[in-house]
Short mmCIF file of C-alpha atoms in Angstrom, two decimals:
data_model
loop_
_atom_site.label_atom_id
_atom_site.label_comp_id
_atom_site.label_asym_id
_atom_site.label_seq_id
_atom_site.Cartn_x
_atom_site.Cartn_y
_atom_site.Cartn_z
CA UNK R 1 -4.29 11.16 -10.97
CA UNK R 2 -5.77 8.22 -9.03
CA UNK R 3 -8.93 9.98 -7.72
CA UNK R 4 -7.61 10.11 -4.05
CA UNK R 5 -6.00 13.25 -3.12
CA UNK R 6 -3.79 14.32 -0.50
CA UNK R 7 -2.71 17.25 0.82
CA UNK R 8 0.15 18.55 1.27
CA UNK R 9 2.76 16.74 -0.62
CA UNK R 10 5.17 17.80 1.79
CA UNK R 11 5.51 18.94 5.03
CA UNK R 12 8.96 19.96 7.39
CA UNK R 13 8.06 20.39 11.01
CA UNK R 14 10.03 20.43 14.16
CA UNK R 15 9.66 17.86 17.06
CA UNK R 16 7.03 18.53 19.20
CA UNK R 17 4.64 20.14 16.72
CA UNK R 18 1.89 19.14 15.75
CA UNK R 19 0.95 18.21 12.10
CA UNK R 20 -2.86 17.56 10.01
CA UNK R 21 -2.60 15.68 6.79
CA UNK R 22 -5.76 15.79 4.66
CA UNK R 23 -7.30 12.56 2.81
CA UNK R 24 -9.86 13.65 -0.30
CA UNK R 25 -11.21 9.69 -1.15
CA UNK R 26 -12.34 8.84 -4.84
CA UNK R 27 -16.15 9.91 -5.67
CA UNK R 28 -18.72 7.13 -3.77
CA UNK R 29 -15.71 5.50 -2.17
CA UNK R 30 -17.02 5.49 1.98
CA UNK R 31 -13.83 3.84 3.12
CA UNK R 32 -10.39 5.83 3.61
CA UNK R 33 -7.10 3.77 5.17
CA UNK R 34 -4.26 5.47 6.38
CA UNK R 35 -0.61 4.24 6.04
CA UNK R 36 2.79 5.06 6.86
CA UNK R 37 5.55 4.27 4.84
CA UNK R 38 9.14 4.10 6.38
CA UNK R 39 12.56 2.49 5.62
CA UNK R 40 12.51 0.81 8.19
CA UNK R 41 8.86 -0.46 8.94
CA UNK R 42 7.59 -0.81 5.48
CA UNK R 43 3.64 -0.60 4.81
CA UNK R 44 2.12 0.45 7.92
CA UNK R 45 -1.89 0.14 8.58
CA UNK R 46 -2.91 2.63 10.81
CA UNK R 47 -6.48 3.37 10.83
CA UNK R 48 -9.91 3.07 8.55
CA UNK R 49 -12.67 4.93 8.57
CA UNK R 50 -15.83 4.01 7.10
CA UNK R 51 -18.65 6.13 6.50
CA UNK R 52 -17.38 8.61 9.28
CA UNK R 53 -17.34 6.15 12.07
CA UNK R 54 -13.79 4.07 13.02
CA UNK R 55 -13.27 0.82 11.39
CA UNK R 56 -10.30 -0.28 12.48
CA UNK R 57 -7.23 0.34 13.98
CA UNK R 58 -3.64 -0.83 13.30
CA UNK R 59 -0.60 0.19 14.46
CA UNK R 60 -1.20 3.86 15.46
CA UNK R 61 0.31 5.67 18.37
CA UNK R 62 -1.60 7.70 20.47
CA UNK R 63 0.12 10.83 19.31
CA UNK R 64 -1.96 10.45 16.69
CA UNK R 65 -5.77 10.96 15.87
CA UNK R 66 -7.72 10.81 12.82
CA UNK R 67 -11.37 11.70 11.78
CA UNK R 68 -13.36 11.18 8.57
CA UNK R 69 -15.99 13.68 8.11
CA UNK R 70 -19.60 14.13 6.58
CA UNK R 71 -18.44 15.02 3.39
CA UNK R 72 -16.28 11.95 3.52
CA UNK R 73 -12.47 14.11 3.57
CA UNK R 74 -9.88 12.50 6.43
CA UNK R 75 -7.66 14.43 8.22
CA UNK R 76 -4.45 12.34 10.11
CA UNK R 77 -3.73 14.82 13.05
CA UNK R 78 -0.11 13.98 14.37
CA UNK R 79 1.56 15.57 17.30
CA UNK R 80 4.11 15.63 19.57
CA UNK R 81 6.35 14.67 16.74
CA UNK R 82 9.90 13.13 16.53
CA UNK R 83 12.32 12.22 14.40
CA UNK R 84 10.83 8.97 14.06
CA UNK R 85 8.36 10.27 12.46
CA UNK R 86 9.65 11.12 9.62
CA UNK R 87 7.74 9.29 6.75
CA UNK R 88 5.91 9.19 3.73
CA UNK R 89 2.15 8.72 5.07
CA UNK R 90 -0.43 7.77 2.31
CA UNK R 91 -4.29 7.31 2.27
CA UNK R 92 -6.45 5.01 0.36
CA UNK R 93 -9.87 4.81 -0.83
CA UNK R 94 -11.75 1.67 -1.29
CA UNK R 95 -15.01 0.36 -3.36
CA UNK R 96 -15.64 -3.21 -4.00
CA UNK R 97 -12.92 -2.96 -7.38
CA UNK R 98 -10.58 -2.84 -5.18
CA UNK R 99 -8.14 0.02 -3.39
CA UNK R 100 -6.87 3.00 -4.57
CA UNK R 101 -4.00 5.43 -3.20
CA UNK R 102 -3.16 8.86 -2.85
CA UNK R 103 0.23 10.43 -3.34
CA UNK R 104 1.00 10.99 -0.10
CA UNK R 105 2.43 13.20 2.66
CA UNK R 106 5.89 13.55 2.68
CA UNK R 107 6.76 14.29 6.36
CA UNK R 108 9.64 15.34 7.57
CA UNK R 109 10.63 15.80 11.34
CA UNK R 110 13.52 18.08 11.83
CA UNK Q 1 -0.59 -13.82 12.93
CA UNK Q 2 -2.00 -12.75 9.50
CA UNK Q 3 1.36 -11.96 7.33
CA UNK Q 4 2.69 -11.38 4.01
CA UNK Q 5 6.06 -12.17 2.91
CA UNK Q 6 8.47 -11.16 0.03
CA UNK Q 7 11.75 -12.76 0.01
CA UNK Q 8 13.54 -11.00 -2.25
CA UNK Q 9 14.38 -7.52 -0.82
CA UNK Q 10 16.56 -6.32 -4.17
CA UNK Q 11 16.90 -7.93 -7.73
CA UNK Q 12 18.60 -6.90 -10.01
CA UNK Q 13 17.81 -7.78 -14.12
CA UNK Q 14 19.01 -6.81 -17.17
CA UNK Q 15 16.44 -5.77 -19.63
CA UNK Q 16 15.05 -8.81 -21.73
CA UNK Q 17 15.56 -11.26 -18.68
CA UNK Q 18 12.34 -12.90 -17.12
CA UNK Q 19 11.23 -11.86 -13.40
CA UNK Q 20 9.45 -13.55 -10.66
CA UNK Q 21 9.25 -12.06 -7.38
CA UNK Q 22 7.84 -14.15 -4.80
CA UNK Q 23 4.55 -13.49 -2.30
CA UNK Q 24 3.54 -15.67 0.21
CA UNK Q 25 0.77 -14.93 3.31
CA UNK Q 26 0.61 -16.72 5.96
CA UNK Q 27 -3.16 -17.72 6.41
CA UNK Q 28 -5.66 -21.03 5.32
CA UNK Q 29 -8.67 -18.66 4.82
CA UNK Q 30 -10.40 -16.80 1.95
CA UNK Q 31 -7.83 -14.09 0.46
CA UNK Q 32 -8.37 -11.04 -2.13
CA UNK Q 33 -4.21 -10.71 -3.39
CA UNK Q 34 -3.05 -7.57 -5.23
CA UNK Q 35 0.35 -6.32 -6.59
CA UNK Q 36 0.81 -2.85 -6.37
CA UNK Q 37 3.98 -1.09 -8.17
CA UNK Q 38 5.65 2.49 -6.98
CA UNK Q 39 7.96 4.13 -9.16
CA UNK Q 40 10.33 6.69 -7.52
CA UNK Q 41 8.67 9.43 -5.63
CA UNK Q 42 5.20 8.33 -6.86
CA UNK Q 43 2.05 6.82 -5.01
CA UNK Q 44 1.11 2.62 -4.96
CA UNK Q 45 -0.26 1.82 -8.56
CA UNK Q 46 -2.04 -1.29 -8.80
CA UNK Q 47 -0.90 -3.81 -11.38
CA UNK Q 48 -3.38 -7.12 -10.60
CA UNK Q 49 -5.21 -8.54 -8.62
CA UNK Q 50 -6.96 -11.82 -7.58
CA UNK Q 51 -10.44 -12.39 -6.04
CA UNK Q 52 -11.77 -15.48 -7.58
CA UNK Q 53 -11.62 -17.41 -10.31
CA UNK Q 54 -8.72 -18.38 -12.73
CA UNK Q 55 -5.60 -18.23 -10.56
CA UNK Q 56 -3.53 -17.19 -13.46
CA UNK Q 57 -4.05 -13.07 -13.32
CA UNK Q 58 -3.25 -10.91 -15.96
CA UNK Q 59 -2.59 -7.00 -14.77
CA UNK Q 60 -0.99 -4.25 -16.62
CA UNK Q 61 2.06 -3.30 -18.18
CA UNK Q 62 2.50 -7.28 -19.19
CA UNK Q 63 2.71 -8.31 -15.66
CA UNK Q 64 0.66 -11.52 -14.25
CA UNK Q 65 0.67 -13.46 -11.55
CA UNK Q 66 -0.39 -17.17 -10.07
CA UNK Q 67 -2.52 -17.83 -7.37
CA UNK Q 68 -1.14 -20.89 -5.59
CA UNK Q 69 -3.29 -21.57 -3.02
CA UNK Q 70 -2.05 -25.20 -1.29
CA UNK Q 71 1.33 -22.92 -1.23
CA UNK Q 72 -0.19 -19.29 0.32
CA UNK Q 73 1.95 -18.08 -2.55
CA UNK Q 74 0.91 -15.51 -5.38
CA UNK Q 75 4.15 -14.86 -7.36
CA UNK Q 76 4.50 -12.33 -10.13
CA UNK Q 77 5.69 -12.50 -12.98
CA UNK Q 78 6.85 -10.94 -16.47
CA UNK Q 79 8.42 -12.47 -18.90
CA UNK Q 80 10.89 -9.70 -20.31
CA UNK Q 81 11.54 -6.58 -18.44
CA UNK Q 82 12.19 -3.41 -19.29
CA UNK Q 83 14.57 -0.44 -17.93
CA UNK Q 84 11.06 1.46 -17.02
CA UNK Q 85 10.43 -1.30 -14.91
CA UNK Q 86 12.76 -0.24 -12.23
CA UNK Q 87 10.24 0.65 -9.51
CA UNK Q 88 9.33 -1.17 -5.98
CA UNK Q 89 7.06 -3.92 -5.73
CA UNK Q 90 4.86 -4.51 -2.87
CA UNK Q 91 2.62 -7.47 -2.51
CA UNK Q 92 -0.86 -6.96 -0.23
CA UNK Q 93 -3.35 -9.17 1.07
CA UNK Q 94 -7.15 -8.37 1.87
CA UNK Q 95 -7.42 -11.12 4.64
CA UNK Q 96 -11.27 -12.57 4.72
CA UNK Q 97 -13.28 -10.54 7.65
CA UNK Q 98 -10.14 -7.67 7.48
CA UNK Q 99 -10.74 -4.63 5.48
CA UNK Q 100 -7.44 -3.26 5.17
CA UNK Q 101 -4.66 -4.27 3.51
CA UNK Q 102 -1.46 -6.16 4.82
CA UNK Q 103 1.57 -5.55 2.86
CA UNK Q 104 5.22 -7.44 2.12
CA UNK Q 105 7.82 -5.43 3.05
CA UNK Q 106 8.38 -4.95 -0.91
CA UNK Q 107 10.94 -5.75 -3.75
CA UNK Q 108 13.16 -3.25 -5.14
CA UNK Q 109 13.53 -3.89 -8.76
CA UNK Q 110 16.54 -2.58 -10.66
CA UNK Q 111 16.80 -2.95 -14.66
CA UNK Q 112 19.89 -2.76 -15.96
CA UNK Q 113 19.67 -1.13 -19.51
#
């Protein structure tokens, strides 16, 4: 268990639903990253929160959204999904040791 | 553009041989440098990483790596592998004034018992 939890572990959706993925960061960390992981694209940066306010952004469509709230959870809200989609999509959690990762969120777009 | 390169896409080993998979980033700047490993199914794990100081890192599981830095390279390395080793290997830079990470496109490992 690396401290950063994710939920759920997986989730199979249709196209054109919509989808929330949940980010839990390690105790004290402030920062939270979001990635997405595909065959194709590799390591994906997509967004950073700090403290509850946007950091920075990466390569995110704007399909998607994400928030970081006062008790520090992020939730990665995706919708109008397709196929392309379909990806493993992890958080992180950062202090100044260094970066730590969740398990991820399998998605799958059907 | 800030980048991060892995050459090797797949090697293959047998178990006892020596590895080095190669990293290089394309920036002149300050750098943080980490190796992370992910087994099958599982979530990044971080082996080592590099800040400051001697370039030569040691990380877990016998793994180390070199911080070049007149070649933007950080290589890892271990000197015998083992069959548990078979994982994917992803090499990510923390570029100075950049918060988030930017990783190779990885190195799938394969041990060969």
């Amino acid at each position: 268990d690396s401290g950063v939890t994710q939920t759920p572990k997986h989730l199979i959706t249709a196209t054109g639903q919509r989808v929330t993925l949940r980010c839990s960061p390690r105790s004290g960390d402030l920062s939270v990253y979001w990635y997405q992981q595909s065959l194709d694209q590799g390591l994906q940066f997509l967004i950073q929160y700090y403290n509850g306010e946007e950091r920075a952004k990466g390569n995110i469509l704007e399909r998607f959204s994400a928030q970081q709230f006062p008790d520090l959870h992020s939730e990665l809200n995706l919708s109008s999904l397709e196929l392309g989609d379909s990806a493993l999509y992890f958080c992180a959690s950062s202090s100044s040791a260094g970066y730590t990762f969740g398990s991820g969120t399998r998605l799958t777009v059907v | 553009a800030q980048s991060v390169s892995q050459h090797n896409h797949h090697v293959i080993l047998s178990e006892a041989a020596s590895l080095e998979l190669g990293c290089n980033y394309s920036y002149g700047g300050t750098v943080n440098l980490f190796w992370y490993v992910q087994y099958p199914g599982q979530h990044l794990q971080l082996l080592l990483k590099y800040f400051s100081g001697d370039p030569l890192v040691k990380g877990i599981k016998g793994f180390e790596a070199e911080f070049i830095k007149s070649k933007f390279s950080f290589n890892l390395r271990k000197p015998s592998v083992q069959w548990s080793d078979t994982a994917e290997y992803f090499c990510a830079v923390n570029f100075f004034g950049n918060e988030k990470l930017t990783f190779g496109t990885g190195t799938r490992l394969t041990i060969i018992p």
